[in-house]
Amino acid sequence: MLTDNRWAFKEWAAICAALDAGAQSLILRKGGIHEGRAGFRVDHGEFWLFPTQFHQEPVQLSPNGAPWLEIARRQTPPAGQLRLANYACVEQVLELTAVDQLPRLAGLHHWSDETVDQRFHYKHPGLFALVVRVYRLPEPLLIPDSPHFGGCRSWVDLPQELPTTGLTPVLSDSDHGAAVQHINMALADVRLA
């Protein structure tokens, strides 16, 4: 793990709450409009999770995802601030290219089936699945919000390197191993990106 990192990854606050609780170890991504024709790429193997409310609606979450939305709302920082509490290390990047692979994602994330289908078909068929190990800070960091962070993009360059000291995994080694094994069994024929 890096000792300092300035890169953050935008994700719905509800999904960040689920990742923080160890309720999922998978991030699904199509990519933002600022990522150009090439689409989404994992530019950074480690990153801070940057919770956002942008595009997040209750109907876009699975029934099991609804509680994470309420937890995320309770964690919303004061206006003009951002709350960074989690750090993720990417262990695998899988690229789903066939619509018949989508049902196998059930239970591995908290997006609704409609959201997964919509994201998969946006512009051109495909979806990335990032298998991550998530860590938690002892106390969340509050940083000033900035227009620099805006827009529909996955990656945010923070104004400074933030230390990763004090991070602890949200899941034990055995629980994380079981989660990864479950993902790998469900997506056994999905190719690495």
PDB file of C-alpha atoms in Angstrom:
ATOM      1  CA  MET A   1       0.000   0.000   0.000  1.00  0.00           C
ATOM      2  CA  LEU A   2       1.179   3.511  -0.793  1.00  0.00           C
ATOM      3  CA  THR A   3       2.103   5.672   2.193  1.00  0.00           C
ATOM      4  CA  ASP A   4       0.424   8.736   0.628  1.00  0.00           C
ATOM      5  CA  ASN A   5      -2.042   9.134  -2.202  1.00  0.00           C
ATOM      6  CA  ARG A   6      -3.725  12.119  -3.835  1.00  0.00           C
ATOM      7  CA  TRP A   7      -6.099  10.174  -6.124  1.00  0.00           C
ATOM      8  CA  ALA A   8      -9.744   9.658  -5.298  1.00  0.00           C
ATOM      9  CA  PHE A   9     -12.443   7.686  -7.064  1.00  0.00           C
ATOM     10  CA  LYS A  10     -15.966   9.052  -7.276  1.00  0.00           C
ATOM     11  CA  GLU A  11     -18.643   6.615  -6.213  1.00  0.00           C
ATOM     12  CA  TRP A  12     -22.211   6.956  -4.990  1.00  0.00           C
ATOM     13  CA  ALA A  13     -22.263   7.655  -1.275  1.00  0.00           C
ATOM     14  CA  ALA A  14     -24.586   4.680  -0.673  1.00  0.00           C
ATOM     15  CA  ILE A  15     -22.113   2.339  -2.373  1.00  0.00           C
ATOM     16  CA  CYS A  16     -19.276   3.870  -0.335  1.00  0.00           C
ATOM     17  CA  ALA A  17     -21.286   3.130   2.826  1.00  0.00           C
ATOM     18  CA  ALA A  18     -21.750  -0.497   1.724  1.00  0.00           C
ATOM     19  CA  LEU A  19     -18.033  -0.806   0.928  1.00  0.00           C
ATOM     20  CA  ASP A  20     -17.185   0.714   4.327  1.00  0.00           C
ATOM     21  CA  ALA A  21     -19.366  -1.875   6.056  1.00  0.00           C
ATOM     22  CA  GLY A  22     -17.829  -4.757   4.115  1.00  0.00           C
ATOM     23  CA  ALA A  23     -21.215  -5.474   2.514  1.00  0.00           C
ATOM     24  CA  GLN A  24     -19.601  -5.503  -0.918  1.00  0.00           C
ATOM     25  CA  SER A  25     -16.099  -5.831  -2.337  1.00  0.00           C
ATOM     26  CA  LEU A  26     -17.013  -5.025  -5.912  1.00  0.00           C
ATOM     27  CA  ILE A  27     -17.289  -1.666  -7.681  1.00  0.00           C
ATOM     28  CA  LEU A  28     -19.111  -1.523 -11.009  1.00  0.00           C
ATOM     29  CA  ARG A  29     -18.125   1.195 -13.452  1.00  0.00           C
ATOM     30  CA  LYS A  30     -19.029   2.306 -16.947  1.00  0.00           C
ATOM     31  CA  GLY A  31     -17.241   5.629 -16.881  1.00  0.00           C
ATOM     32  CA  GLY A  32     -18.037   9.319 -16.923  1.00  0.00           C
ATOM     33  CA  ILE A  33     -18.499  11.574 -19.907  1.00  0.00           C
ATOM     34  CA  HIS A  34     -15.104  13.191 -19.253  1.00  0.00           C
ATOM     35  CA  GLU A  35     -13.331   9.886 -19.875  1.00  0.00           C
ATOM     36  CA  GLY A  36     -13.495  10.222 -23.643  1.00  0.00           C
ATOM     37  CA  ARG A  37     -13.905   7.634 -26.342  1.00  0.00           C
ATOM     38  CA  ALA A  38     -11.672   5.098 -24.659  1.00  0.00           C
ATOM     39  CA  GLY A  39     -14.093   5.030 -21.724  1.00  0.00           C
ATOM     40  CA  PHE A  40     -13.237   4.057 -18.198  1.00  0.00           C
ATOM     41  CA  ARG A  41      -9.798   2.734 -17.310  1.00  0.00           C
ATOM     42  CA  VAL A  42      -8.314   1.886 -13.947  1.00  0.00           C
ATOM     43  CA  ASP A  43      -5.701   4.618 -13.925  1.00  0.00           C
ATOM     44  CA  HIS A  44      -4.833   4.072 -10.261  1.00  0.00           C
ATOM     45  CA  GLY A  45      -4.593   0.761  -8.415  1.00  0.00           C
ATOM     46  CA  GLU A  46      -5.173   2.468  -5.062  1.00  0.00           C
ATOM     47  CA  PHE A  47      -7.425   5.399  -4.257  1.00  0.00           C
ATOM     48  CA  TRP A  48      -9.523   7.221  -1.721  1.00  0.00           C
ATOM     49  CA  LEU A  49     -13.250   6.648  -2.040  1.00  0.00           C
ATOM     50  CA  PHE A  50     -14.924   9.974  -2.876  1.00  0.00           C
ATOM     51  CA  PRO A  51     -18.619   9.698  -1.890  1.00  0.00           C
ATOM     52  CA  THR A  52     -20.959  11.620  -4.143  1.00  0.00           C
ATOM     53  CA  GLN A  53     -24.696  12.163  -4.344  1.00  0.00           C
ATOM     54  CA  PHE A  54     -24.439  12.945  -8.059  1.00  0.00           C
ATOM     55  CA  HIS A  55     -26.818  10.719 -10.104  1.00  0.00           C
ATOM     56  CA  GLN A  56     -27.650   8.689  -6.985  1.00  0.00           C
ATOM     57  CA  GLU A  57     -31.380   7.979  -6.669  1.00  0.00           C
ATOM     58  CA  PRO A  58     -33.184   5.426  -4.473  1.00  0.00           C
ATOM     59  CA  VAL A  59     -34.664   3.620  -7.506  1.00  0.00           C
ATOM     60  CA  GLN A  60     -31.153   3.007  -8.820  1.00  0.00           C
ATOM     61  CA  LEU A  61     -30.311   0.851  -5.808  1.00  0.00           C
ATOM     62  CA  SER A  62     -31.400  -2.710  -5.106  1.00  0.00           C
ATOM     63  CA  PRO A  63     -33.900  -3.306  -2.290  1.00  0.00           C
ATOM     64  CA  ASN A  64     -30.924  -4.364  -0.134  1.00  0.00           C
ATOM     65  CA  GLY A  65     -29.177  -1.113  -1.074  1.00  0.00           C
ATOM     66  CA  ALA A  66     -31.842   1.166   0.417  1.00  0.00           C
ATOM     67  CA  PRO A  67     -30.401   1.129   3.974  1.00  0.00           C
ATOM     68  CA  TRP A  68     -27.004   2.247   2.639  1.00  0.00           C
ATOM     69  CA  LEU A  69     -28.615   5.352   1.187  1.00  0.00           C
ATOM     70  CA  GLU A  70     -29.885   6.382   4.624  1.00  0.00           C
ATOM     71  CA  ILE A  71     -26.492   5.682   6.221  1.00  0.00           C
ATOM     72  CA  ALA A  72     -24.835   7.767   3.499  1.00  0.00           C
ATOM     73  CA  ARG A  73     -27.229  10.646   4.157  1.00  0.00           C
ATOM     74  CA  ARG A  74     -26.342  10.585   7.862  1.00  0.00           C
ATOM     75  CA  GLN A  75     -22.645  10.746   6.936  1.00  0.00           C
ATOM     76  CA  THR A  76     -23.031  13.749   4.645  1.00  0.00           C
ATOM     77  CA  PRO A  77     -20.514  16.405   5.760  1.00  0.00           C
ATOM     78  CA  PRO A  78     -21.379  20.086   6.250  1.00  0.00           C
ATOM     79  CA  ALA A  79     -21.811  22.164   3.095  1.00  0.00           C
ATOM     80  CA  GLY A  80     -18.514  23.039   1.452  1.00  0.00           C
ATOM     81  CA  GLN A  81     -16.729  19.959   2.819  1.00  0.00           C
ATOM     82  CA  LEU A  82     -16.008  16.449   1.607  1.00  0.00           C
ATOM     83  CA  ARG A  83     -15.730  13.399   3.842  1.00  0.00           C
ATOM     84  CA  LEU A  84     -13.052  10.827   3.026  1.00  0.00           C
ATOM     85  CA  ALA A  85     -13.176   7.766   5.252  1.00  0.00           C
ATOM     86  CA  ASN A  86     -12.132   4.865   3.052  1.00  0.00           C
ATOM     87  CA  TYR A  87      -9.301   3.748   0.849  1.00  0.00           C
ATOM     88  CA  ALA A  88      -9.461   0.970  -1.752  1.00  0.00           C
ATOM     89  CA  CYS A  89      -6.842  -1.249  -3.347  1.00  0.00           C
ATOM     90  CA  VAL A  90      -7.817  -2.883  -6.632  1.00  0.00           C
ATOM     91  CA  GLU A  91      -7.095  -6.609  -6.725  1.00  0.00           C
ATOM     92  CA  GLN A  92      -8.724  -7.490 -10.052  1.00  0.00           C
ATOM     93  CA  VAL A  93     -10.387  -5.679 -12.930  1.00  0.00           C
ATOM     94  CA  LEU A  94     -12.935  -7.723 -14.852  1.00  0.00           C
ATOM     95  CA  GLU A  95     -14.621  -6.617 -18.054  1.00  0.00           C
ATOM     96  CA  LEU A  96     -18.150  -7.856 -18.610  1.00  0.00           C
ATOM     97  CA  THR A  97     -18.907  -7.920 -22.324  1.00  0.00           C
ATOM     98  CA  ALA A  98     -22.024 -10.107 -22.582  1.00  0.00           C
ATOM     99  CA  VAL A  99     -25.468  -9.290 -21.238  1.00  0.00           C
ATOM    100  CA  ASP A 100     -25.888 -12.877 -19.972  1.00  0.00           C
ATOM    101  CA  GLN A 101     -23.080 -12.201 -17.466  1.00  0.00           C
ATOM    102  CA  LEU A 102     -25.128  -9.524 -15.667  1.00  0.00           C
ATOM    103  CA  PRO A 103     -27.426 -11.804 -13.615  1.00  0.00           C
ATOM    104  CA  ARG A 104     -24.331 -13.365 -12.030  1.00  0.00           C
ATOM    105  CA  LEU A 105     -23.577  -9.995 -10.408  1.00  0.00           C
ATOM    106  CA  ALA A 106     -26.703 -10.312  -8.235  1.00  0.00           C
ATOM    107  CA  GLY A 107     -25.871 -10.083  -4.553  1.00  0.00           C
ATOM    108  CA  LEU A 108     -22.336  -8.826  -5.223  1.00  0.00           C
ATOM    109  CA  HIS A 109     -23.300  -5.119  -5.332  1.00  0.00           C
ATOM    110  CA  HIS A 110     -26.183  -2.810  -4.444  1.00  0.00           C
ATOM    111  CA  TRP A 111     -27.201  -1.353  -7.811  1.00  0.00           C
ATOM    112  CA  SER A 112     -30.690  -2.236  -9.055  1.00  0.00           C
ATOM    113  CA  ASP A 113     -30.958  -4.660 -11.984  1.00  0.00           C
ATOM    114  CA  GLU A 114     -32.248  -1.773 -14.104  1.00  0.00           C
ATOM    115  CA  THR A 115     -29.210   0.370 -13.249  1.00  0.00           C
ATOM    116  CA  VAL A 116     -26.818  -2.451 -14.138  1.00  0.00           C
ATOM    117  CA  ASP A 117     -28.622  -3.032 -17.430  1.00  0.00           C
ATOM    118  CA  GLN A 118     -28.718   0.680 -18.257  1.00  0.00           C
ATOM    119  CA  ARG A 119     -25.027   1.162 -17.485  1.00  0.00           C
ATOM    120  CA  PHE A 120     -24.060  -1.959 -19.420  1.00  0.00           C
ATOM    121  CA  HIS A 121     -25.852  -0.730 -22.564  1.00  0.00           C
ATOM    122  CA  TYR A 122     -24.821   2.941 -22.352  1.00  0.00           C
ATOM    123  CA  LYS A 123     -23.051   3.923 -25.617  1.00  0.00           C
ATOM    124  CA  HIS A 124     -21.587   0.453 -26.239  1.00  0.00           C
ATOM    125  CA  PRO A 125     -22.171  -2.825 -24.364  1.00  0.00           C
ATOM    126  CA  GLY A 126     -19.823  -3.511 -21.483  1.00  0.00           C
ATOM    127  CA  LEU A 127     -19.176  -2.896 -17.812  1.00  0.00           C
ATOM    128  CA  PHE A 128     -16.120  -3.047 -15.568  1.00  0.00           C
ATOM    129  CA  ALA A 129     -16.107  -4.827 -12.220  1.00  0.00           C
ATOM    130  CA  LEU A 130     -13.337  -3.851  -9.813  1.00  0.00           C
ATOM    131  CA  VAL A 131     -12.603  -6.322  -7.033  1.00  0.00           C
ATOM    132  CA  VAL A 132     -11.304  -4.189  -4.171  1.00  0.00           C
ATOM    133  CA  ARG A 133      -9.998  -4.484  -0.651  1.00  0.00           C
ATOM    134  CA  VAL A 134     -11.366  -1.580   1.363  1.00  0.00           C
ATOM    135  CA  TYR A 135      -9.735   0.087   4.348  1.00  0.00           C
ATOM    136  CA  ARG A 136     -11.077   2.564   6.890  1.00  0.00           C
ATOM    137  CA  LEU A 137      -9.475   5.550   8.567  1.00  0.00           C
ATOM    138  CA  PRO A 138      -9.786   5.756  12.378  1.00  0.00           C
ATOM    139  CA  GLU A 139     -11.466   9.157  11.873  1.00  0.00           C
ATOM    140  CA  PRO A 140     -12.760  10.476   8.531  1.00  0.00           C
ATOM    141  CA  LEU A 141     -10.897  13.350   6.894  1.00  0.00           C
ATOM    142  CA  LEU A 142     -12.824  16.498   6.026  1.00  0.00           C
ATOM    143  CA  ILE A 143     -11.414  18.468   3.123  1.00  0.00           C
ATOM    144  CA  PRO A 144     -12.744  21.624   1.456  1.00  0.00           C
ATOM    145  CA  ASP A 145     -14.964  21.029  -1.544  1.00  0.00           C
ATOM    146  CA  SER A 146     -13.857  22.604  -4.810  1.00  0.00           C
ATOM    147  CA  PRO A 147     -15.285  23.169  -8.305  1.00  0.00           C
ATOM    148  CA  HIS A 148     -12.202  21.228  -9.441  1.00  0.00           C
ATOM    149  CA  PHE A 149     -13.919  18.063  -8.142  1.00  0.00           C
ATOM    150  CA  GLY A 150     -17.081  18.571 -10.210  1.00  0.00           C
ATOM    151  CA  GLY A 151     -18.209  16.892 -13.382  1.00  0.00           C
ATOM    152  CA  CYS A 152     -19.035  13.391 -14.463  1.00  0.00           C
ATOM    153  CA  ARG A 153     -15.659  11.753 -14.040  1.00  0.00           C
ATOM    154  CA  SER A 154     -14.365   8.781 -12.088  1.00  0.00           C
ATOM    155  CA  TRP A 155     -10.990  10.133 -10.992  1.00  0.00           C
ATOM    156  CA  VAL A 156     -10.324  13.201  -8.851  1.00  0.00           C
ATOM    157  CA  ASP A 157      -6.878  14.642  -8.253  1.00  0.00           C
ATOM    158  CA  LEU A 158      -6.933  15.859  -4.650  1.00  0.00           C
ATOM    159  CA  PRO A 159      -5.069  19.094  -3.841  1.00  0.00           C
ATOM    160  CA  GLN A 160      -2.514  17.210  -1.747  1.00  0.00           C
ATOM    161  CA  GLU A 161      -1.242  13.749  -0.906  1.00  0.00           C
ATOM    162  CA  LEU A 162      -3.123  12.228   2.016  1.00  0.00           C
ATOM    163  CA  PRO A 163      -1.360   9.768   4.331  1.00  0.00           C
ATOM    164  CA  THR A 164      -2.651   6.207   4.499  1.00  0.00           C
ATOM    165  CA  THR A 165      -1.262   5.574   7.972  1.00  0.00           C
ATOM    166  CA  GLY A 166      -3.751   4.164  10.435  1.00  0.00           C
ATOM    167  CA  LEU A 167      -5.916   2.448   7.833  1.00  0.00           C
ATOM    168  CA  THR A 168      -7.469  -0.851   8.885  1.00  0.00           C
ATOM    169  CA  PRO A 169      -9.239  -3.343   6.606  1.00  0.00           C
ATOM    170  CA  VAL A 170     -13.038  -3.308   6.835  1.00  0.00           C
ATOM    171  CA  LEU A 171     -13.034  -7.114   6.500  1.00  0.00           C
ATOM    172  CA  SER A 172     -10.741  -9.629   8.126  1.00  0.00           C
ATOM    173  CA  ASP A 173      -8.363 -11.490   5.826  1.00  0.00           C
ATOM    174  CA  SER A 174     -10.567 -14.594   5.903  1.00  0.00           C
ATOM    175  CA  ASP A 175     -13.809 -12.664   5.273  1.00  0.00           C
ATOM    176  CA  HIS A 176     -12.194 -10.717   2.438  1.00  0.00           C
ATOM    177  CA  GLY A 177     -10.835 -13.936   0.941  1.00  0.00           C
ATOM    178  CA  ALA A 178     -14.311 -15.474   1.078  1.00  0.00           C
ATOM    179  CA  ALA A 179     -15.834 -12.403  -0.606  1.00  0.00           C
ATOM    180  CA  VAL A 180     -13.252 -12.500  -3.415  1.00  0.00           C
ATOM    181  CA  GLN A 181     -13.763 -16.244  -3.863  1.00  0.00           C
ATOM    182  CA  HIS A 182     -17.522 -15.686  -4.131  1.00  0.00           C
ATOM    183  CA  ILE A 183     -16.981 -12.997  -6.791  1.00  0.00           C
ATOM    184  CA  ASN A 184     -14.533 -15.182  -8.719  1.00  0.00           C
ATOM    185  CA  MET A 185     -16.901 -18.150  -8.676  1.00  0.00           C
ATOM    186  CA  ALA A 186     -19.784 -15.999  -9.925  1.00  0.00           C
ATOM    187  CA  LEU A 187     -17.696 -14.381 -12.663  1.00  0.00           C
ATOM    188  CA  ALA A 188     -15.359 -17.282 -13.479  1.00  0.00           C
ATOM    189  CA  ASP A 189     -15.563 -16.839 -17.258  1.00  0.00           C
ATOM    190  CA  VAL A 190     -15.279 -13.045 -17.246  1.00  0.00           C
ATOM    191  CA  ARG A 191     -11.953 -11.922 -18.654  1.00  0.00           C
ATOM    192  CA  LEU A 192      -9.484  -9.742 -16.832  1.00  0.00           C
ATOM    193  CA  ALA A 193      -9.332  -6.245 -18.269  1.00  0.00           C
TER     194      ALA A 193
END
